[in-house]
Amino acid sequence: MSIVIEQPVEARLVAAAPRMPSIPATLHYDRRDPFAVRMTFPAPATLEGVEVCWTFSRELLTEGLTESVGHGDVRVRPYGYDRTVLEFHAPEGTAVVHVRTGEVRRFLDATGELVPVGLEHLQLDLDHDLAQLMRDV
């Protein structure tokens, strides 16, 4: 069984201009980091011209499908019937993207099949991680 899920999504960048350009993005989930999801934007889609990856909780993404959540660097909220808004806040500015809610749901369903919600802790090897932390002490 695979330990990583990657799903391309079409993100629409919200800009001052009336037309929102489409940018490719990829949602990632790794069973070895069971509480987190990542959203990656390729270099051509970023202001810096380098690939940008945001990491946030799977729970935040799930809750953001039905209500406005997040108070930090990543915020998620529903937008109409079929869109989800993700806001990414950085010192350089804020990026706001719309993603089809159906794409996000399919991704979350796949992550739930890989690691059921509520059982994430079973994927962690806390003894190994603690040993790694203490190794250099």
PDB file of C-alpha atoms in Angstrom:
ATOM      1  CA  MET A   1       0.000   0.000   0.000  1.00  0.00           C
ATOM      2  CA  SER A   2       1.244   3.471  -0.885  1.00  0.00           C
ATOM      3  CA  ILE A   3       2.254   5.756   1.949  1.00  0.00           C
ATOM      4  CA  VAL A   4       1.946   9.002  -0.056  1.00  0.00           C
ATOM      5  CA  ILE A   5      -1.017  10.547  -1.857  1.00  0.00           C
ATOM      6  CA  GLU A   6      -0.496  13.301  -4.418  1.00  0.00           C
ATOM      7  CA  GLN A   7      -3.388  14.921  -6.210  1.00  0.00           C
ATOM      8  CA  PRO A   8      -3.096  17.720  -8.748  1.00  0.00           C
ATOM      9  CA  VAL A   9      -5.700  20.452  -8.342  1.00  0.00           C
ATOM     10  CA  GLU A  10      -6.603  23.506 -10.353  1.00  0.00           C
ATOM     11  CA  ALA A  11      -6.269  26.607  -8.217  1.00  0.00           C
ATOM     12  CA  ARG A  12      -7.584  30.000  -9.257  1.00  0.00           C
ATOM     13  CA  LEU A  13      -5.549  32.888  -7.970  1.00  0.00           C
ATOM     14  CA  VAL A  14      -7.703  35.758  -6.743  1.00  0.00           C
ATOM     15  CA  ALA A  15      -6.186  38.985  -8.036  1.00  0.00           C
ATOM     16  CA  ALA A  16      -7.197  42.602  -8.450  1.00  0.00           C
ATOM     17  CA  ALA A  17      -8.008  41.958 -12.110  1.00  0.00           C
ATOM     18  CA  PRO A  18     -11.464  40.511 -12.822  1.00  0.00           C
ATOM     19  CA  ARG A  19     -10.061  37.375 -14.478  1.00  0.00           C
ATOM     20  CA  MET A  20      -8.640  34.821 -12.076  1.00  0.00           C
ATOM     21  CA  PRO A  21      -5.820  32.893 -13.767  1.00  0.00           C
ATOM     22  CA  SER A  22      -5.647  29.160 -13.238  1.00  0.00           C
ATOM     23  CA  ILE A  23      -2.490  27.811 -11.651  1.00  0.00           C
ATOM     24  CA  PRO A  24      -1.523  24.203 -11.103  1.00  0.00           C
ATOM     25  CA  ALA A  25      -1.067  23.029  -7.549  1.00  0.00           C
ATOM     26  CA  THR A  26      -0.612  19.667  -5.873  1.00  0.00           C
ATOM     27  CA  LEU A  27      -2.066  18.409  -2.612  1.00  0.00           C
ATOM     28  CA  HIS A  28       0.209  15.928  -0.782  1.00  0.00           C
ATOM     29  CA  TYR A  29      -0.386  13.586   2.136  1.00  0.00           C
ATOM     30  CA  ASP A  30       2.249  11.308   3.664  1.00  0.00           C
ATOM     31  CA  ARG A  31       1.292   8.606   6.137  1.00  0.00           C
ATOM     32  CA  ARG A  32       4.600   9.236   7.964  1.00  0.00           C
ATOM     33  CA  ASP A  33       3.328  12.745   8.856  1.00  0.00           C
ATOM     34  CA  PRO A  34      -0.319  11.808   9.428  1.00  0.00           C
ATOM     35  CA  PHE A  35      -1.664  15.093  10.785  1.00  0.00           C
ATOM     36  CA  ALA A  36      -0.359  17.282   7.938  1.00  0.00           C
ATOM     37  CA  VAL A  37      -1.189  18.019   4.336  1.00  0.00           C
ATOM     38  CA  ARG A  38       0.906  20.049   1.939  1.00  0.00           C
ATOM     39  CA  MET A  39      -0.062  22.230  -0.978  1.00  0.00           C
ATOM     40  CA  THR A  40       2.676  22.903  -3.506  1.00  0.00           C
ATOM     41  CA  PHE A  41       2.744  25.571  -6.174  1.00  0.00           C
ATOM     42  CA  PRO A  42       5.281  25.250  -9.027  1.00  0.00           C
ATOM     43  CA  ALA A  43       7.955  27.899  -9.619  1.00  0.00           C
ATOM     44  CA  PRO A  44       6.224  29.607 -12.585  1.00  0.00           C
ATOM     45  CA  ALA A  45       3.136  30.239 -10.426  1.00  0.00           C
ATOM     46  CA  THR A  46       4.995  32.078  -7.647  1.00  0.00           C
ATOM     47  CA  LEU A  47       6.288  35.631  -7.335  1.00  0.00           C
ATOM     48  CA  GLU A  48       9.728  34.390  -6.304  1.00  0.00           C
ATOM     49  CA  GLY A  49      10.040  32.003  -9.244  1.00  0.00           C
ATOM     50  CA  VAL A  50      10.692  29.027  -6.949  1.00  0.00           C
ATOM     51  CA  GLU A  51       8.449  26.161  -5.896  1.00  0.00           C
ATOM     52  CA  VAL A  52       6.465  27.036  -2.765  1.00  0.00           C
ATOM     53  CA  CYS A  53       5.064  24.437  -0.382  1.00  0.00           C
ATOM     54  CA  TRP A  54       2.645  25.218   2.453  1.00  0.00           C
ATOM     55  CA  THR A  55       2.089  22.697   5.253  1.00  0.00           C
ATOM     56  CA  PHE A  56      -1.020  22.759   7.403  1.00  0.00           C
ATOM     57  CA  SER A  57      -3.255  20.336   9.264  1.00  0.00           C
ATOM     58  CA  ARG A  58      -5.574  17.886   7.572  1.00  0.00           C
ATOM     59  CA  GLU A  59      -8.168  18.890  10.172  1.00  0.00           C
ATOM     60  CA  LEU A  60      -7.945  22.551   9.074  1.00  0.00           C
ATOM     61  CA  LEU A  61      -8.578  21.578   5.458  1.00  0.00           C
ATOM     62  CA  THR A  62     -11.483  19.325   6.438  1.00  0.00           C
ATOM     63  CA  GLU A  63     -13.175  21.895   8.659  1.00  0.00           C
ATOM     64  CA  GLY A  64     -12.604  24.630   6.071  1.00  0.00           C
ATOM     65  CA  LEU A  65     -14.962  22.876   3.671  1.00  0.00           C
ATOM     66  CA  THR A  66     -17.932  23.817   5.874  1.00  0.00           C
ATOM     67  CA  GLU A  67     -16.836  26.823   7.956  1.00  0.00           C
ATOM     68  CA  SER A  68     -14.215  29.552   8.077  1.00  0.00           C
ATOM     69  CA  VAL A  69     -11.181  28.287  10.038  1.00  0.00           C
ATOM     70  CA  GLY A  70      -7.616  29.320  10.726  1.00  0.00           C
ATOM     71  CA  HIS A  71      -6.038  32.270  12.497  1.00  0.00           C
ATOM     72  CA  GLY A  72      -2.425  31.944  11.385  1.00  0.00           C
ATOM     73  CA  ASP A  73      -0.580  31.634   8.120  1.00  0.00           C
ATOM     74  CA  VAL A  74      -3.185  29.381   6.488  1.00  0.00           C
ATOM     75  CA  ARG A  75      -6.922  30.019   6.518  1.00  0.00           C
ATOM     76  CA  VAL A  76      -9.634  28.004   4.789  1.00  0.00           C
ATOM     77  CA  ARG A  77     -13.312  28.691   4.153  1.00  0.00           C
ATOM     78  CA  PRO A  78     -16.134  27.579   1.886  1.00  0.00           C
ATOM     79  CA  TYR A  79     -17.102  29.816  -1.022  1.00  0.00           C
ATOM     80  CA  GLY A  80     -20.463  29.085  -2.530  1.00  0.00           C
ATOM     81  CA  TYR A  81     -21.505  25.536  -3.282  1.00  0.00           C
ATOM     82  CA  ASP A  82     -18.484  24.241  -5.143  1.00  0.00           C
ATOM     83  CA  ARG A  83     -15.422  26.275  -4.155  1.00  0.00           C
ATOM     84  CA  THR A  84     -13.090  26.359  -1.197  1.00  0.00           C
ATOM     85  CA  VAL A  85     -10.879  29.366  -0.493  1.00  0.00           C
ATOM     86  CA  LEU A  86      -7.373  28.945   0.878  1.00  0.00           C
ATOM     87  CA  GLU A  87      -5.482  32.018   2.101  1.00  0.00           C
ATOM     88  CA  PHE A  88      -1.729  31.827   2.552  1.00  0.00           C
ATOM     89  CA  HIS A  89      -0.272  34.663   4.648  1.00  0.00           C
ATOM     90  CA  ALA A  90       3.463  35.432   4.504  1.00  0.00           C
ATOM     91  CA  PRO A  91       5.578  38.510   5.255  1.00  0.00           C
ATOM     92  CA  GLU A  92       5.715  39.173   1.491  1.00  0.00           C
ATOM     93  CA  GLY A  93       1.931  39.282   1.223  1.00  0.00           C
ATOM     94  CA  THR A  94      -1.173  37.136   1.020  1.00  0.00           C
ATOM     95  CA  ALA A  95      -2.130  34.696  -1.717  1.00  0.00           C
ATOM     96  CA  VAL A  96      -5.789  33.752  -2.014  1.00  0.00           C
ATOM     97  CA  VAL A  97      -6.743  30.779  -4.158  1.00  0.00           C
ATOM     98  CA  HIS A  98     -10.024  29.062  -4.998  1.00  0.00           C
ATOM     99  CA  VAL A  99     -10.057  25.280  -5.414  1.00  0.00           C
ATOM    100  CA  ARG A 100     -12.976  23.077  -6.425  1.00  0.00           C
ATOM    101  CA  THR A 101     -14.454  21.619  -3.259  1.00  0.00           C
ATOM    102  CA  GLY A 102     -15.000  18.277  -5.000  1.00  0.00           C
ATOM    103  CA  GLU A 103     -11.252  17.967  -5.666  1.00  0.00           C
ATOM    104  CA  VAL A 104     -10.489  18.692  -2.003  1.00  0.00           C
ATOM    105  CA  ARG A 105     -13.100  16.167  -0.841  1.00  0.00           C
ATOM    106  CA  ARG A 106     -11.660  13.447  -3.112  1.00  0.00           C
ATOM    107  CA  PHE A 107      -8.210  14.152  -1.715  1.00  0.00           C
ATOM    108  CA  LEU A 108      -9.453  14.050   1.887  1.00  0.00           C
ATOM    109  CA  ASP A 109     -11.377  10.823   1.222  1.00  0.00           C
ATOM    110  CA  ALA A 110      -8.172   9.231  -0.091  1.00  0.00           C
ATOM    111  CA  THR A 111      -6.214  10.378   2.968  1.00  0.00           C
ATOM    112  CA  GLY A 112      -8.948   8.951   5.200  1.00  0.00           C
ATOM    113  CA  GLU A 113      -8.643   5.577   3.490  1.00  0.00           C
ATOM    114  CA  LEU A 114      -4.881   5.632   4.014  1.00  0.00           C
ATOM    115  CA  VAL A 115      -5.043   6.883   7.617  1.00  0.00           C
ATOM    116  CA  PRO A 116      -8.515   7.107   9.183  1.00  0.00           C
ATOM    117  CA  VAL A 117      -9.258  10.336  11.026  1.00  0.00           C
ATOM    118  CA  GLY A 118      -8.712   9.809  14.733  1.00  0.00           C
ATOM    119  CA  LEU A 119      -6.119   7.067  14.200  1.00  0.00           C
ATOM    120  CA  GLU A 120      -3.234   9.273  13.083  1.00  0.00           C
ATOM    121  CA  HIS A 121      -1.348   8.633  16.321  1.00  0.00           C
ATOM    122  CA  LEU A 122      -0.980   4.957  15.364  1.00  0.00           C
ATOM    123  CA  GLN A 123       1.304   5.999  12.490  1.00  0.00           C
ATOM    124  CA  LEU A 124       3.788   7.700  14.791  1.00  0.00           C
ATOM    125  CA  ASP A 125       6.821   5.995  16.274  1.00  0.00           C
ATOM    126  CA  LEU A 126       7.247   8.212  19.322  1.00  0.00           C
ATOM    127  CA  ASP A 127       9.989   6.052  20.853  1.00  0.00           C
ATOM    128  CA  HIS A 128      12.086   6.356  17.704  1.00  0.00           C
ATOM    129  CA  ASP A 129      11.432  10.094  17.400  1.00  0.00           C
ATOM    130  CA  LEU A 130      12.330  10.686  21.053  1.00  0.00           C
ATOM    131  CA  ALA A 131      15.512   8.642  20.661  1.00  0.00           C
ATOM    132  CA  GLN A 132      16.464  10.795  17.656  1.00  0.00           C
ATOM    133  CA  LEU A 133      15.912  13.975  19.672  1.00  0.00           C
ATOM    134  CA  MET A 134      17.926  12.693  22.625  1.00  0.00           C
ATOM    135  CA  ARG A 135      20.736  11.271  20.498  1.00  0.00           C
ATOM    136  CA  ASP A 136      22.745  14.482  20.478  1.00  0.00           C
ATOM    137  CA  VAL A 137      22.030  15.519  24.072  1.00  0.00           C
TER     138      VAL A 137
END
